XYZ file of N, CA and C in Angstrom:
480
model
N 83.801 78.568 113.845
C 83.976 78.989 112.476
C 85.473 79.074 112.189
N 85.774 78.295 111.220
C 87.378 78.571 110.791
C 87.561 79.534 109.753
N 89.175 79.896 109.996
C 89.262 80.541 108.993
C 89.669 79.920 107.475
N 89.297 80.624 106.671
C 89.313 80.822 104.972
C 90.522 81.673 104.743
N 91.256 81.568 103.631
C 91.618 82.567 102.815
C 91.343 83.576 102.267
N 91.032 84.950 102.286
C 90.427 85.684 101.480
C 90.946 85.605 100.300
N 89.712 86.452 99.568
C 89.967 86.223 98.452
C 89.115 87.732 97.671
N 89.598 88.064 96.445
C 89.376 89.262 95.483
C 87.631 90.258 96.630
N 86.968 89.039 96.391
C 85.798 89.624 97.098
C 85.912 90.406 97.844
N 86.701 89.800 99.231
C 86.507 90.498 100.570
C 87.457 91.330 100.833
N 88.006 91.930 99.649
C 88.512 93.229 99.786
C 87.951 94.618 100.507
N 86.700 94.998 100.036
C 85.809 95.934 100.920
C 85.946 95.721 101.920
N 85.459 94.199 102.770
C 85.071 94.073 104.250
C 86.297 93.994 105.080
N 88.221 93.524 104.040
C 89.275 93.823 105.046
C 89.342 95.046 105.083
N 88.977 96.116 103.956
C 89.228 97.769 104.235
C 88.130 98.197 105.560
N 87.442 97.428 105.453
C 86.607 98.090 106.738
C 86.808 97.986 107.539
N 87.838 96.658 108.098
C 88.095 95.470 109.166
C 89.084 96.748 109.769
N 90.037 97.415 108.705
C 91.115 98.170 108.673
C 91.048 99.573 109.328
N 89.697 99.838 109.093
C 89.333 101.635 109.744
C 89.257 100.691 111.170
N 88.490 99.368 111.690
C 88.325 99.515 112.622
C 89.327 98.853 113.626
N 90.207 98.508 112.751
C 91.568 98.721 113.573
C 92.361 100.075 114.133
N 92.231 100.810 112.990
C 92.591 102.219 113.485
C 92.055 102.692 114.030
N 90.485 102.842 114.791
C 89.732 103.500 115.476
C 90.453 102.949 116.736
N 90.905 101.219 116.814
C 90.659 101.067 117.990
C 92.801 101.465 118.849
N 93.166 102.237 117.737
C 94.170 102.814 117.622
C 94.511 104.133 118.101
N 92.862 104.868 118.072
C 92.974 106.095 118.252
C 92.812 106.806 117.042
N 92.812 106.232 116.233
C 92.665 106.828 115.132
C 92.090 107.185 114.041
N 91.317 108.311 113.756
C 90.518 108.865 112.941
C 90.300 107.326 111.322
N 89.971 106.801 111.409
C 90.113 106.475 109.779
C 89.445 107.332 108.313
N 88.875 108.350 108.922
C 88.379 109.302 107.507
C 87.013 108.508 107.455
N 86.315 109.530 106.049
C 85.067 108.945 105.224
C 85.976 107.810 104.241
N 84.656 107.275 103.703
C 84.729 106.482 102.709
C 85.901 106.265 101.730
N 85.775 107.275 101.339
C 86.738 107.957 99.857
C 87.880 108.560 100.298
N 88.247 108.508 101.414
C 89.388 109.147 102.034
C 90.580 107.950 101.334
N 91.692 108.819 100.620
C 92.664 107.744 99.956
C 93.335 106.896 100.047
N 93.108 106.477 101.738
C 94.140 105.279 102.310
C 93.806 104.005 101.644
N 92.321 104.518 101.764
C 91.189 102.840 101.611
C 90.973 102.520 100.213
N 91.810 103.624 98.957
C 91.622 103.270 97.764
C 92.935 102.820 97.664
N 94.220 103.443 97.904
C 95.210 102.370 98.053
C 95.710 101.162 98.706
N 94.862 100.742 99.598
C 94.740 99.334 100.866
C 93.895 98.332 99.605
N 92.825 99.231 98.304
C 92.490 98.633 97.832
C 93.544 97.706 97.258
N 94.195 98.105 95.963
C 95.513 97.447 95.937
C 96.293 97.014 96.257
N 96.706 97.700 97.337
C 97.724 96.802 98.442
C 97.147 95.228 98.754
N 95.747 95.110 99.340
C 95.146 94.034 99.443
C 95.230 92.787 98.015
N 94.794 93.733 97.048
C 94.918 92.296 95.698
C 96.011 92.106 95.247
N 97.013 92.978 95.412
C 98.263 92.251 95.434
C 98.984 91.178 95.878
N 98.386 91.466 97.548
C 99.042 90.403 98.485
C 98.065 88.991 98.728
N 96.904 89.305 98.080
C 95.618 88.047 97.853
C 96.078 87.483 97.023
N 96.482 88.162 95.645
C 96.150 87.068 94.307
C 97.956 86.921 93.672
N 98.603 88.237 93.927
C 100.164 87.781 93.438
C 101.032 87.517 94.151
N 100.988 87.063 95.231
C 102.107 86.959 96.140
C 102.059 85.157 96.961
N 103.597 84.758 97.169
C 103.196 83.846 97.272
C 103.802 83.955 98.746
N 104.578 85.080 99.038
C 105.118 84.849 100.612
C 104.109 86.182 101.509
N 103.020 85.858 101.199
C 102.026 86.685 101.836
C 100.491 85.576 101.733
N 99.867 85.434 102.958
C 98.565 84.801 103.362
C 97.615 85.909 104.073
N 96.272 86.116 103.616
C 95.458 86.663 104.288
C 94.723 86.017 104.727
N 94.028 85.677 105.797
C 92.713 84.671 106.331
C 91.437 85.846 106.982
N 90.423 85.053 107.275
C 89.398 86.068 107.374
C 88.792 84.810 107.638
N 87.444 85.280 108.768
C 86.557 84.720 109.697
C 84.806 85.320 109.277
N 84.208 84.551 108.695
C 82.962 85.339 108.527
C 82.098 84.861 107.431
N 81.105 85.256 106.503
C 80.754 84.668 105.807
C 81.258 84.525 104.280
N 80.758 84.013 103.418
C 81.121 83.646 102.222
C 82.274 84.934 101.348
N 82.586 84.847 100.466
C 83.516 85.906 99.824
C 82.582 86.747 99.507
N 83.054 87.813 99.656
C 81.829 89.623 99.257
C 80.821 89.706 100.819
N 80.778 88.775 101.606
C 80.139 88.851 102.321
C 80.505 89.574 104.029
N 79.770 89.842 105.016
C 80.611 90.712 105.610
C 81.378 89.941 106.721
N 82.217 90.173 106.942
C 83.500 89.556 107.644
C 83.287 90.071 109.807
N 83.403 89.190 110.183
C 84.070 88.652 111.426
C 85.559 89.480 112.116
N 86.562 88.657 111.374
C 87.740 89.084 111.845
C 88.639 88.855 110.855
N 89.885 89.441 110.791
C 90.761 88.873 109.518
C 92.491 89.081 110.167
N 93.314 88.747 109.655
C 94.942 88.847 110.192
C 95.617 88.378 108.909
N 96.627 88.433 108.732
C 98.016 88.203 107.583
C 99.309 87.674 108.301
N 99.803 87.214 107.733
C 101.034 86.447 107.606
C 102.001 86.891 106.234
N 103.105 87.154 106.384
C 104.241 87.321 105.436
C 105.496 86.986 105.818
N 105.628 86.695 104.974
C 107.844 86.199 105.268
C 108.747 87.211 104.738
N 109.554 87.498 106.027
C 110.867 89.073 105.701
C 111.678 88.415 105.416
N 112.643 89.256 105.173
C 113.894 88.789 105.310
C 115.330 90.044 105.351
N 115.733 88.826 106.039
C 116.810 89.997 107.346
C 118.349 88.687 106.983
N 119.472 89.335 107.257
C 120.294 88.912 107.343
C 120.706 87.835 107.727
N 121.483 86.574 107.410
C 121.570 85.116 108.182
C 122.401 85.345 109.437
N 121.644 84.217 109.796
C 122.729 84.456 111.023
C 122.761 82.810 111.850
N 123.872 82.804 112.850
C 123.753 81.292 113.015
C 122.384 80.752 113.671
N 121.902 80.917 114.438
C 120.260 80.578 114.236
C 119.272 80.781 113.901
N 119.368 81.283 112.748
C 118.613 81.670 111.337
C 119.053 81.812 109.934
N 119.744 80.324 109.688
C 120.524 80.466 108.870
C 120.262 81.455 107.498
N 118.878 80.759 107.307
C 118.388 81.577 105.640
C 117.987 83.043 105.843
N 117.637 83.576 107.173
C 117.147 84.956 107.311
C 116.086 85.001 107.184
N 115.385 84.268 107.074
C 113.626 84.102 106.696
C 112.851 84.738 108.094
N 111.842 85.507 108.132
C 111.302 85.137 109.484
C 109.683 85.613 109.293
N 108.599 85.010 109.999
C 107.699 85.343 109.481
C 107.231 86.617 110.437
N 105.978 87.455 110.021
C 105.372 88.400 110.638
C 103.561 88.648 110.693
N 103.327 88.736 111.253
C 101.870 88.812 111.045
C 101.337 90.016 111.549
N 100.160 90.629 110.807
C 99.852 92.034 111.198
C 98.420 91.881 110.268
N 98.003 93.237 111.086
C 96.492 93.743 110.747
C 95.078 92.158 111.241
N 95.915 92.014 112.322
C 94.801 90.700 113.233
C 93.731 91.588 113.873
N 92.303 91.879 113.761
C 91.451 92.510 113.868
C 90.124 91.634 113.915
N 89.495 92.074 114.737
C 87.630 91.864 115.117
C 87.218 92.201 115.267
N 85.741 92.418 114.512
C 84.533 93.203 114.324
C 84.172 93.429 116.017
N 83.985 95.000 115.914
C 83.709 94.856 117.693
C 82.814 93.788 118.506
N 81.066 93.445 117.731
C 80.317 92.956 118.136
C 80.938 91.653 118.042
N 82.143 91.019 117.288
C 82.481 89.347 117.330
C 83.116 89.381 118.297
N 83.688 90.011 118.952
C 85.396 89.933 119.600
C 84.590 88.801 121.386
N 85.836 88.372 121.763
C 85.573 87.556 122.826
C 85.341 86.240 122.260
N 85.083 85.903 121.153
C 84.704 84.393 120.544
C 85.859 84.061 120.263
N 86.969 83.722 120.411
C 87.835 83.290 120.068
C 88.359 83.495 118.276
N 87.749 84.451 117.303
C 88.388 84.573 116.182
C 89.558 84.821 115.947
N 89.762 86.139 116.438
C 91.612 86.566 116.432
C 92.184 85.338 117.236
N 91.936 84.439 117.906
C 92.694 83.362 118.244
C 93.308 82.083 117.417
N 91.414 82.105 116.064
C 92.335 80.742 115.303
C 92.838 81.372 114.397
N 92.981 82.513 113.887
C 93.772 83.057 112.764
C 95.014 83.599 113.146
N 95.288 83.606 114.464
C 96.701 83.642 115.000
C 97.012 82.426 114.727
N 96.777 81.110 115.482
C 97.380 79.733 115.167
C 97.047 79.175 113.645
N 96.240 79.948 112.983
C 96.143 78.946 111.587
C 97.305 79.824 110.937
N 97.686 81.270 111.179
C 98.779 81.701 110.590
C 100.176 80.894 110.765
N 100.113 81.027 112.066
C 101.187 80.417 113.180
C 101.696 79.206 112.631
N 100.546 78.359 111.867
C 100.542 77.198 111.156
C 100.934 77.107 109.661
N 100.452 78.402 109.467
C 100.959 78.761 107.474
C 102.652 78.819 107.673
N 102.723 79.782 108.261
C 104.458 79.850 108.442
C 105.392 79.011 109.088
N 104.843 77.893 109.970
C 105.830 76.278 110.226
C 106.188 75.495 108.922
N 104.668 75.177 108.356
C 104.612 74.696 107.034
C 105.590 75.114 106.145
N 105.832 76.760 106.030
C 106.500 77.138 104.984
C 108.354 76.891 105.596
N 108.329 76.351 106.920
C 109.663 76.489 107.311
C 110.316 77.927 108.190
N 109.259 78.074 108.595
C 109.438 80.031 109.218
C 108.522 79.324 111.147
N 110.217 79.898 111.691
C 110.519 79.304 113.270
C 110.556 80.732 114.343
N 110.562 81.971 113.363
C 110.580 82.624 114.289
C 109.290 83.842 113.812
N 108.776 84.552 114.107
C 107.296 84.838 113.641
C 107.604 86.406 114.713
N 107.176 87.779 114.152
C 107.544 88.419 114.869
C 105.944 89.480 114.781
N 105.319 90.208 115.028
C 104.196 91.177 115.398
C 104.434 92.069 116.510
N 103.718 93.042 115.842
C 103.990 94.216 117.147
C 102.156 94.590 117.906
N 101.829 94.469 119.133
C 101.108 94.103 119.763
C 100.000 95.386 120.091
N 98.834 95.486 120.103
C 98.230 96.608 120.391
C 97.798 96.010 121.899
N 97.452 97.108 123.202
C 97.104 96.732 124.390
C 95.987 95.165 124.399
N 94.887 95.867 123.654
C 93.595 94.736 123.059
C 94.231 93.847 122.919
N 95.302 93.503 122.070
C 95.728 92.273 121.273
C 96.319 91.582 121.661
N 97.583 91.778 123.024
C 98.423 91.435 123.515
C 97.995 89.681 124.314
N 96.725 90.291 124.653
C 96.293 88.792 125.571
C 96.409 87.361 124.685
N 95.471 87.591 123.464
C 95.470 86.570 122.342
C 96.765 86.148 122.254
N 97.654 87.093 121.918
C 99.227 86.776 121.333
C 100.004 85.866 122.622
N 99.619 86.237 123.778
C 100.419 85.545 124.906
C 99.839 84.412 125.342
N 98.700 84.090 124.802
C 97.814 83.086 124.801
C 98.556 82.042 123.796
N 98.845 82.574 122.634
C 98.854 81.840 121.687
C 100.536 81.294 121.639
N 101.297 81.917 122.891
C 102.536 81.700 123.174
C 103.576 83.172 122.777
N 103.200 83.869 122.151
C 104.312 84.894 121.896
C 104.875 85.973 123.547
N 106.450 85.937 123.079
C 106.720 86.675 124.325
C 107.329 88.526 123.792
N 107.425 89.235 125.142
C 108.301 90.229 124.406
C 109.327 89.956 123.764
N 109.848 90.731 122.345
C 111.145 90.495 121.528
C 112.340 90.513 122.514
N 113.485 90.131 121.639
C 114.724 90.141 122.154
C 115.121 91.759 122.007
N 114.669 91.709 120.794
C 115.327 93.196 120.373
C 114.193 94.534 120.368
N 115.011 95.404 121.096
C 114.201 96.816 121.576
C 113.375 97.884 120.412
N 112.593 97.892 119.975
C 112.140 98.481 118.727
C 112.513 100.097 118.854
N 112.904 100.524 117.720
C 112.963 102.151 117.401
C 111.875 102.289 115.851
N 111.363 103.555 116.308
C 110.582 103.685 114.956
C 111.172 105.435 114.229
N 111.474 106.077 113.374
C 111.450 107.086 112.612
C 110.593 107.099 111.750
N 110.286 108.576 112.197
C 108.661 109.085 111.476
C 109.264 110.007 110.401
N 109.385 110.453 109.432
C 109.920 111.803 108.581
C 108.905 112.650 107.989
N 108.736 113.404 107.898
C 107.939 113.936 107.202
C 107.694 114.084 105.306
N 107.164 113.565 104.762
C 106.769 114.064 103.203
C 107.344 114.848 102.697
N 107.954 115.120 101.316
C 108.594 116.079 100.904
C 106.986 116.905 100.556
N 107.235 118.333 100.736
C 106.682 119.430 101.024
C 106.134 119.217 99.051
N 104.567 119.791 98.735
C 104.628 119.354 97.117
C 103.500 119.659 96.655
């Protein structure tokens, strides 16, 4: 089964795709109505229908229908530099599979059909940050550890 583009439809089934990324994170994703999944709503049709340096793909059946596996592709941009002249670089995140699909190779062709969106667009260096699960696919699919050492800052919310 290849992947598709999503599209307006399968908005629900990436928010679901999404708790069960975070479960397999450790992490609580809430009920239903819990407000992440009404703003992921948007976040999602933004990056589906207005954006042109953002691709979503998804593995599964027809649009509205329930989904397989899904991953994204987007292009950053960071400072030029001499082997990167324009600063472009691509990233891919939220690569996920329905527990009962996983082992079929899905998160594999939507790594390389991404892998493939961003050559096309001219994007040579492609960067993701790896969950234990995920790591095999990605080293499969050729990615190595970064050059550069990641730091993250957490802050807290203004108090409100």
């Amino acid at each position: 089964m290849q992947p598709r583009e999503a599209v307006t439809a399968d908005i629900p089934e990436l928010i679901r795709l999404r708790a069960v990324a975070l479960e397999g994170l450790g992490m609580n994703p809430g009920p239903a109505d819990t407000p992440w999944r009404r703003i992921a709503h948007g976040w999602f049709e933004e990056r589906i229908n207005h954006r042109d340096d953002c691709v979503c793909l998804v593995v599964g059946g027809e649009p509205g229908e329930p989904l397989l596996a899904c991953g994204m592709a987007w292009i950053t941009y960071h400072l030029p530099s001499t082997r990167w002249p324009d600063g472009r670089r691509g990233y891919l995140d939220g690569i996920v599979t329905d527990v009962p699909a996983r082992g079929q190779g899905h998160a594999r062709r939507i790594v390389d059909a991404l892998v493939g969106h961003l050559h096309t667009a001219g994007i040579h260096y492609i960067q993701l940050h790896a969950s234990n699960a995920g790591k095999p696919v990605y080293e499969a699919a050729g990615f190595v550890p970064g050059s550069y050492p990641s730091m993250d800052l957490v802050t807290a919310p203004p108090a409100g």
